[in-house]
PDB file of C-alpha atoms in Angstrom:
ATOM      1  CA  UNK O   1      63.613 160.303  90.543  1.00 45.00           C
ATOM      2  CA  UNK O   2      66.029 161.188  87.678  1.00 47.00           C
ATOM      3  CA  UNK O   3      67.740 164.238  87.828  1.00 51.00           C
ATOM      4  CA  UNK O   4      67.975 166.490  84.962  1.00 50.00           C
ATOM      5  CA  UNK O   5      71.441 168.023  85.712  1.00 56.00           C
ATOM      6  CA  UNK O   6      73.121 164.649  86.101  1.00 52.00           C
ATOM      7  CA  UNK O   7      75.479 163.659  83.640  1.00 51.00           C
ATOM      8  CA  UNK O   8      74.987 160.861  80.916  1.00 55.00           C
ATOM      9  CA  UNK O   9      77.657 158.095  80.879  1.00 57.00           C
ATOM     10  CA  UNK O  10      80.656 159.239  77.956  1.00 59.00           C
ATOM     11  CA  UNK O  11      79.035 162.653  77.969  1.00 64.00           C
ATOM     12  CA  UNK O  12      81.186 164.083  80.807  1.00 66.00           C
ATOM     13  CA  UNK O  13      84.765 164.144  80.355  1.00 69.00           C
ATOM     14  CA  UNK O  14      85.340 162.824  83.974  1.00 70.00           C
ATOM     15  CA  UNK O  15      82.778 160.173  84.336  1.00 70.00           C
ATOM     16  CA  UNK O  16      84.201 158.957  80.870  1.00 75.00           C
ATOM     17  CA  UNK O  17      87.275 158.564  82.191  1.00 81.00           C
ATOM     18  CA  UNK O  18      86.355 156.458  85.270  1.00 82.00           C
ATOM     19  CA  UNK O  19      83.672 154.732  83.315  1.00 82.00           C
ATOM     20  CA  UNK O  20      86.687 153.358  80.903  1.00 83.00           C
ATOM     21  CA  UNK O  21      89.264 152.354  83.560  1.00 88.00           C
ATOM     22  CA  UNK O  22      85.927 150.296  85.232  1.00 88.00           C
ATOM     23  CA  UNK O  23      85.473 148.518  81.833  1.00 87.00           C
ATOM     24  CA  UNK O  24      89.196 147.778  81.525  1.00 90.00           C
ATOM     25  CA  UNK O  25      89.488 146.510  84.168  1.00 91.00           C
ATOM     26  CA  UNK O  26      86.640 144.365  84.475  1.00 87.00           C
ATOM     27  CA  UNK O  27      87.198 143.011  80.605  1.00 87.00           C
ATOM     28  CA  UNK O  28      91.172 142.554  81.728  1.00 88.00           C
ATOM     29  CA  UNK O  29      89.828 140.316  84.747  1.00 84.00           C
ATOM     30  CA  UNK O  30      87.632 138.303  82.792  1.00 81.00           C
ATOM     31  CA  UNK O  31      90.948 137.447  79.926  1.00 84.00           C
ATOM     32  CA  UNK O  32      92.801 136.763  83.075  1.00 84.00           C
ATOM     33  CA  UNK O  33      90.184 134.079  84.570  1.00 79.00           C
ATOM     34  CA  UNK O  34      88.715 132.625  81.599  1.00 78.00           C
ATOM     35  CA  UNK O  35      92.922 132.295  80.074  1.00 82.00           C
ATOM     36  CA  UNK O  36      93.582 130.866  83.901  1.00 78.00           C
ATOM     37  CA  UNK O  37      90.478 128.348  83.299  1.00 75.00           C
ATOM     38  CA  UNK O  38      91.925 127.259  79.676  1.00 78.00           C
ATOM     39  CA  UNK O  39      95.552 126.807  81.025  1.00 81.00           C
ATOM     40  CA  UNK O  40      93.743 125.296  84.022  1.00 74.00           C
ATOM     41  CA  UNK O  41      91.895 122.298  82.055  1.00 73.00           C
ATOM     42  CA  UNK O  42      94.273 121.675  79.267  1.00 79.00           C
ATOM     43  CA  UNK O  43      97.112 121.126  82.034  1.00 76.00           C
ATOM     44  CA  UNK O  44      94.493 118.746  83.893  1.00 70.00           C
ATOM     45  CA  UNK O  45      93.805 116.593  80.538  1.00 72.00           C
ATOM     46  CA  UNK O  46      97.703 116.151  80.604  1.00 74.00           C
ATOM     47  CA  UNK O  47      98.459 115.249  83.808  1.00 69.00           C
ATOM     48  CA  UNK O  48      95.278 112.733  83.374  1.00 65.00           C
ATOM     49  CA  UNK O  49      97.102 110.816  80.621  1.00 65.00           C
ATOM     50  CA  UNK O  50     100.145 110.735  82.193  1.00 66.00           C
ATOM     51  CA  UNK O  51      99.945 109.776  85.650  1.00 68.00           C
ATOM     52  CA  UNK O  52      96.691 107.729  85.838  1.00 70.00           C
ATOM     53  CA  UNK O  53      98.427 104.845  84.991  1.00 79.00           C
ATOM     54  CA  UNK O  54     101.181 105.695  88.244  1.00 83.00           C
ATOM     55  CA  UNK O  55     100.397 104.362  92.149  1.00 87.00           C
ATOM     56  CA  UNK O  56     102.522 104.028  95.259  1.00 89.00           C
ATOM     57  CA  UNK O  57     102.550 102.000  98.201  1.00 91.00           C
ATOM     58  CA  UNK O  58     103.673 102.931 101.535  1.00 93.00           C
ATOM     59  CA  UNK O  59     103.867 100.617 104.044  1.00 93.00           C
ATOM     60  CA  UNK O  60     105.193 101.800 107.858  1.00 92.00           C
ATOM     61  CA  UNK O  61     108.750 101.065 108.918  1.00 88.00           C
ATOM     62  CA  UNK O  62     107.008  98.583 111.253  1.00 88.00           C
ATOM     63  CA  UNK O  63     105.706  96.543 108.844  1.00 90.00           C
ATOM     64  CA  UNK O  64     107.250  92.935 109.391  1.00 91.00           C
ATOM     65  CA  UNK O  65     109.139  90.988 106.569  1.00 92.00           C
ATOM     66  CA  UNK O  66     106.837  88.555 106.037  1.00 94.00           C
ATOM     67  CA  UNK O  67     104.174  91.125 105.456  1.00 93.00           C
ATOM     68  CA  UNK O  68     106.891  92.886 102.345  1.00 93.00           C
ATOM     69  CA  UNK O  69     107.102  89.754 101.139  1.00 94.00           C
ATOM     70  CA  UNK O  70     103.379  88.745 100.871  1.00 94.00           C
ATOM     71  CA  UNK O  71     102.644  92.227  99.157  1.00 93.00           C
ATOM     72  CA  UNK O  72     105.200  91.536  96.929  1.00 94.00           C
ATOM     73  CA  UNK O  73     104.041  88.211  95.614  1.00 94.00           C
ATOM     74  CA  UNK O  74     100.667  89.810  95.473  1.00 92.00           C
ATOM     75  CA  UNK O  75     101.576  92.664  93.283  1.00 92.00           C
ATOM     76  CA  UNK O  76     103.476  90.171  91.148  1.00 91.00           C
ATOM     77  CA  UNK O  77      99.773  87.898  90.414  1.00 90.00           C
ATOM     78  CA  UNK O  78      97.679  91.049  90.097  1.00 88.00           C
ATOM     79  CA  UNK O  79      96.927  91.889  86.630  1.00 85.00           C
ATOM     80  CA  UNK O  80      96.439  95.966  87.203  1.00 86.00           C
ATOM     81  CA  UNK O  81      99.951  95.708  88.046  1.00 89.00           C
ATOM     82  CA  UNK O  82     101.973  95.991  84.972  1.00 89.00           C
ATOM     83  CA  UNK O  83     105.836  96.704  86.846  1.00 91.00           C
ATOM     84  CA  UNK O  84     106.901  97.537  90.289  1.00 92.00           C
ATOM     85  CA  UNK O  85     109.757  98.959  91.867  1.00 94.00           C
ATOM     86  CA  UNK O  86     110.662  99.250  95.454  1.00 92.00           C
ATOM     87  CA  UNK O  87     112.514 102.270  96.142  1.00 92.00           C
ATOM     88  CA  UNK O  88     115.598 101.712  98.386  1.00 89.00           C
ATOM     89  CA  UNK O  89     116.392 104.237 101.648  1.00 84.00           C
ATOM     90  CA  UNK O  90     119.127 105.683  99.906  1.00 84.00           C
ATOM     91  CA  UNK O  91     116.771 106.752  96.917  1.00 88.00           C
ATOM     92  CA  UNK O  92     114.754 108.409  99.279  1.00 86.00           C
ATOM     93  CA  UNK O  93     117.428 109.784 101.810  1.00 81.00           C
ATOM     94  CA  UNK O  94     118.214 111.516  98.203  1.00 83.00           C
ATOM     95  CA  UNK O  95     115.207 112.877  97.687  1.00 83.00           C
ATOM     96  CA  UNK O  96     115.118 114.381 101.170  1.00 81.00           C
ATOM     97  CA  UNK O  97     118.428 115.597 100.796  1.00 79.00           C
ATOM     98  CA  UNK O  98     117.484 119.459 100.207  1.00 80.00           C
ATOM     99  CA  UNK O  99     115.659 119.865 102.901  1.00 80.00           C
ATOM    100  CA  UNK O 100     117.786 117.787 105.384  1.00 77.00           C
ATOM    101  CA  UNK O 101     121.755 117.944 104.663  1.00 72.00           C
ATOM    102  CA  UNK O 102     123.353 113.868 104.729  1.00 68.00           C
ATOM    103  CA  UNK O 103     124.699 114.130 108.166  1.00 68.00           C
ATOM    104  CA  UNK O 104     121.542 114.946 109.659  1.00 68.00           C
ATOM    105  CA  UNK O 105     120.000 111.979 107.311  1.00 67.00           C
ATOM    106  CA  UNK O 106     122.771 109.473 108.428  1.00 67.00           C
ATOM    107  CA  UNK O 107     122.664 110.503 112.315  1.00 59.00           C
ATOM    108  CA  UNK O 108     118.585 110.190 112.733  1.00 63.00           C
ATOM    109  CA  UNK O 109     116.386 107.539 112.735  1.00 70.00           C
ATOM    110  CA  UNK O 110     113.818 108.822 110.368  1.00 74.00           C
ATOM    111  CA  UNK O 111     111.239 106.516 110.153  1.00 80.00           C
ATOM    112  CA  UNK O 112     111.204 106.101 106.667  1.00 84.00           C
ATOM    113  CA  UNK O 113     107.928 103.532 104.730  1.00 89.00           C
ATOM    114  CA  UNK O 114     108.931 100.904 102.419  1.00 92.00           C
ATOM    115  CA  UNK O 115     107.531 102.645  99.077  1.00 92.00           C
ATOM    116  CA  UNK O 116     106.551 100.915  96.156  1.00 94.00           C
ATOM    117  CA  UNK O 117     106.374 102.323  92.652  1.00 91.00           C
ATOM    118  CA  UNK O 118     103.498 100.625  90.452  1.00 90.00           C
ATOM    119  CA  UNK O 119     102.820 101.201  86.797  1.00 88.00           C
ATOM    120  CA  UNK O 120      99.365 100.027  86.190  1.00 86.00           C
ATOM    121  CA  UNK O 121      97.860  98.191  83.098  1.00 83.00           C
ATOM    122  CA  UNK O 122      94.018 100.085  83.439  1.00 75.00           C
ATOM    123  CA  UNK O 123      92.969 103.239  85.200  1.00 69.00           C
ATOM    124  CA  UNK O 124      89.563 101.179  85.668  1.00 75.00           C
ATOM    125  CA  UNK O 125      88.309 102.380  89.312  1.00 77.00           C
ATOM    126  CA  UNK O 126      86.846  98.516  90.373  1.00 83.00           C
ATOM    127  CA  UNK O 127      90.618  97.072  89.712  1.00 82.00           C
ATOM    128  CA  UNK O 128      91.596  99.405  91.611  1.00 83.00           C
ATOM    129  CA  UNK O 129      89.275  98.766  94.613  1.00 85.00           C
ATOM    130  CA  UNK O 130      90.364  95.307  94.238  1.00 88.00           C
ATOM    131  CA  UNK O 131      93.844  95.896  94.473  1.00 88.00           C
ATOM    132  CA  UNK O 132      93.271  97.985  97.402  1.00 89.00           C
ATOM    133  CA  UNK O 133      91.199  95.556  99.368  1.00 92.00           C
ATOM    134  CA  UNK O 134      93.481  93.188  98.933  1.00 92.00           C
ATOM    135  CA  UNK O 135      96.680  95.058 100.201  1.00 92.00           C
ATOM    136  CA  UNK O 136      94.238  96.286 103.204  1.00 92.00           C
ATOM    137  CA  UNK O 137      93.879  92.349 103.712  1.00 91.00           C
ATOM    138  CA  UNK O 138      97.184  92.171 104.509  1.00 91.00           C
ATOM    139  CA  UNK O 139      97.856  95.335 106.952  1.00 90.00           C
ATOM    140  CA  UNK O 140      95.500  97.834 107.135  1.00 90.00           C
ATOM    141  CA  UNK O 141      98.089 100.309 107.874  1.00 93.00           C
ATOM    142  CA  UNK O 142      99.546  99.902 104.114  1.00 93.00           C
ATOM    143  CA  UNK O 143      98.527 102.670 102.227  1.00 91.00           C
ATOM    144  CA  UNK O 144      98.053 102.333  98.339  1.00 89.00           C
ATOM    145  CA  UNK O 145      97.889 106.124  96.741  1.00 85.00           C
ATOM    146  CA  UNK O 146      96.791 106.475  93.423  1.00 80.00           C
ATOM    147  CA  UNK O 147      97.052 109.901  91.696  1.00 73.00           C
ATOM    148  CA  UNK O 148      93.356 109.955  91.373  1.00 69.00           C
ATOM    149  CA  UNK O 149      93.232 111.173  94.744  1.00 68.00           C
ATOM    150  CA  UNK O 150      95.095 114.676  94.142  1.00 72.00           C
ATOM    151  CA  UNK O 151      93.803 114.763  90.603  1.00 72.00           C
ATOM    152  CA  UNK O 152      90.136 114.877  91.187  1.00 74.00           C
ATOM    153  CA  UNK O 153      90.580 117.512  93.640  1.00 77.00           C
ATOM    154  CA  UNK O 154      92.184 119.571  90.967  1.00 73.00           C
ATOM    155  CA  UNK O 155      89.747 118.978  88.175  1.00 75.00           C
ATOM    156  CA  UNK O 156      87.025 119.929  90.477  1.00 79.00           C
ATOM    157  CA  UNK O 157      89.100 123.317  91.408  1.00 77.00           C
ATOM    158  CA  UNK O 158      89.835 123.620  87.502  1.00 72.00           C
ATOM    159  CA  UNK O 159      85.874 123.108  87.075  1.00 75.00           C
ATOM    160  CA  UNK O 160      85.155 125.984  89.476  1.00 78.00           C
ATOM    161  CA  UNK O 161      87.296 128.046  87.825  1.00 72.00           C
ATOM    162  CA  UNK O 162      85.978 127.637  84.234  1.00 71.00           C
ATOM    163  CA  UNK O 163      82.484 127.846  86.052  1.00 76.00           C
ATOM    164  CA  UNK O 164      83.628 131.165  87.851  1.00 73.00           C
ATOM    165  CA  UNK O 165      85.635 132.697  84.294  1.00 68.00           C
ATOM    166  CA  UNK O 166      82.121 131.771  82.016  1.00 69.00           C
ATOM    167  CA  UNK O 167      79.734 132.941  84.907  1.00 73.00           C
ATOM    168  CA  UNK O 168      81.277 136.288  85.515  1.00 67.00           C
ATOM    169  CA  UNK O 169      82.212 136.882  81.205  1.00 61.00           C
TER     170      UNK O 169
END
């Protein structure tokens, strides 16, 4: 039932006032999301141009020499693979070196992977399968990471977000 002594919205000075901070702040949260999705996406289509052509390859501290050296001559006859690098345990004592100080490095056995750098020729998902199955031939504890992994799961949270930004403006 309506109520004849009830006030119309921006007729009384107080419900004006509320009524404007609730559009404010709804229109400011809608810039925030749908600017958030933008940044979002266009940050996505960068990072897809330039690290889907980027892999790694970690292999376990255990894996033999034989085993290195048949990954390595199979990197060198695949055609996805356009350069590799290994990278040495000093590079990535480095890289751990602001978390861990060098003494702490030096005096622990960490049990650091062989890692592998790849620059690929194709971003083409069957090469990649390929590539994968055939390192998995070798040791199945040799683990080839592509950046597809990470980035899909970013896209699809960039996705959401545009979704969320268009649903709620």
């Amino acid at each position: 039932m309506l109520n004849r002594n009830s006030a119309i919205p921006l007729k009384d000075s107080n419900q004006d006032t509320i009524l404007i901070i609730i559009i404010s702040l709804m229109i400011c949260s809608i810039l925030v999301i749908e600017s958030s999705a933008l940044f979002l996406s266009k940050l996505g289509n960068q990072w897809h141009h330039s690290v889907s052509d980027i892999a790694t390859i970690e292999a376990p501290k255990s894996t033999t020499t034989r085993t290195l050296n048949e990954l390595k001559k199979l990197l060198d006859k695949s055609y996805l693979i356009k350069d590799y690098k290994e990278i040495s345990i000093e590079d990535m004592k480095h890289a751990l070196s602001p978390w861990m100080n060098d003494t702490t490095l030096d005096n622990t056995d960490l049990p650091l992977p062989h890692l592998f750098t790849l620059s690929l020729r194709s971003d083409d998902p069957i090469e990649r399968d390929k590539l994968k199955f055939a390192i998995k031939a070798l040791d199945d504890k040799i683990k080839l990471e592509t950046q597809q992994n990470w980035l899909n799961v970013a896209f699809e949270r960039a996705k959401s977000l545009t979704f969320m930004a268009w649903f709620i403006g």
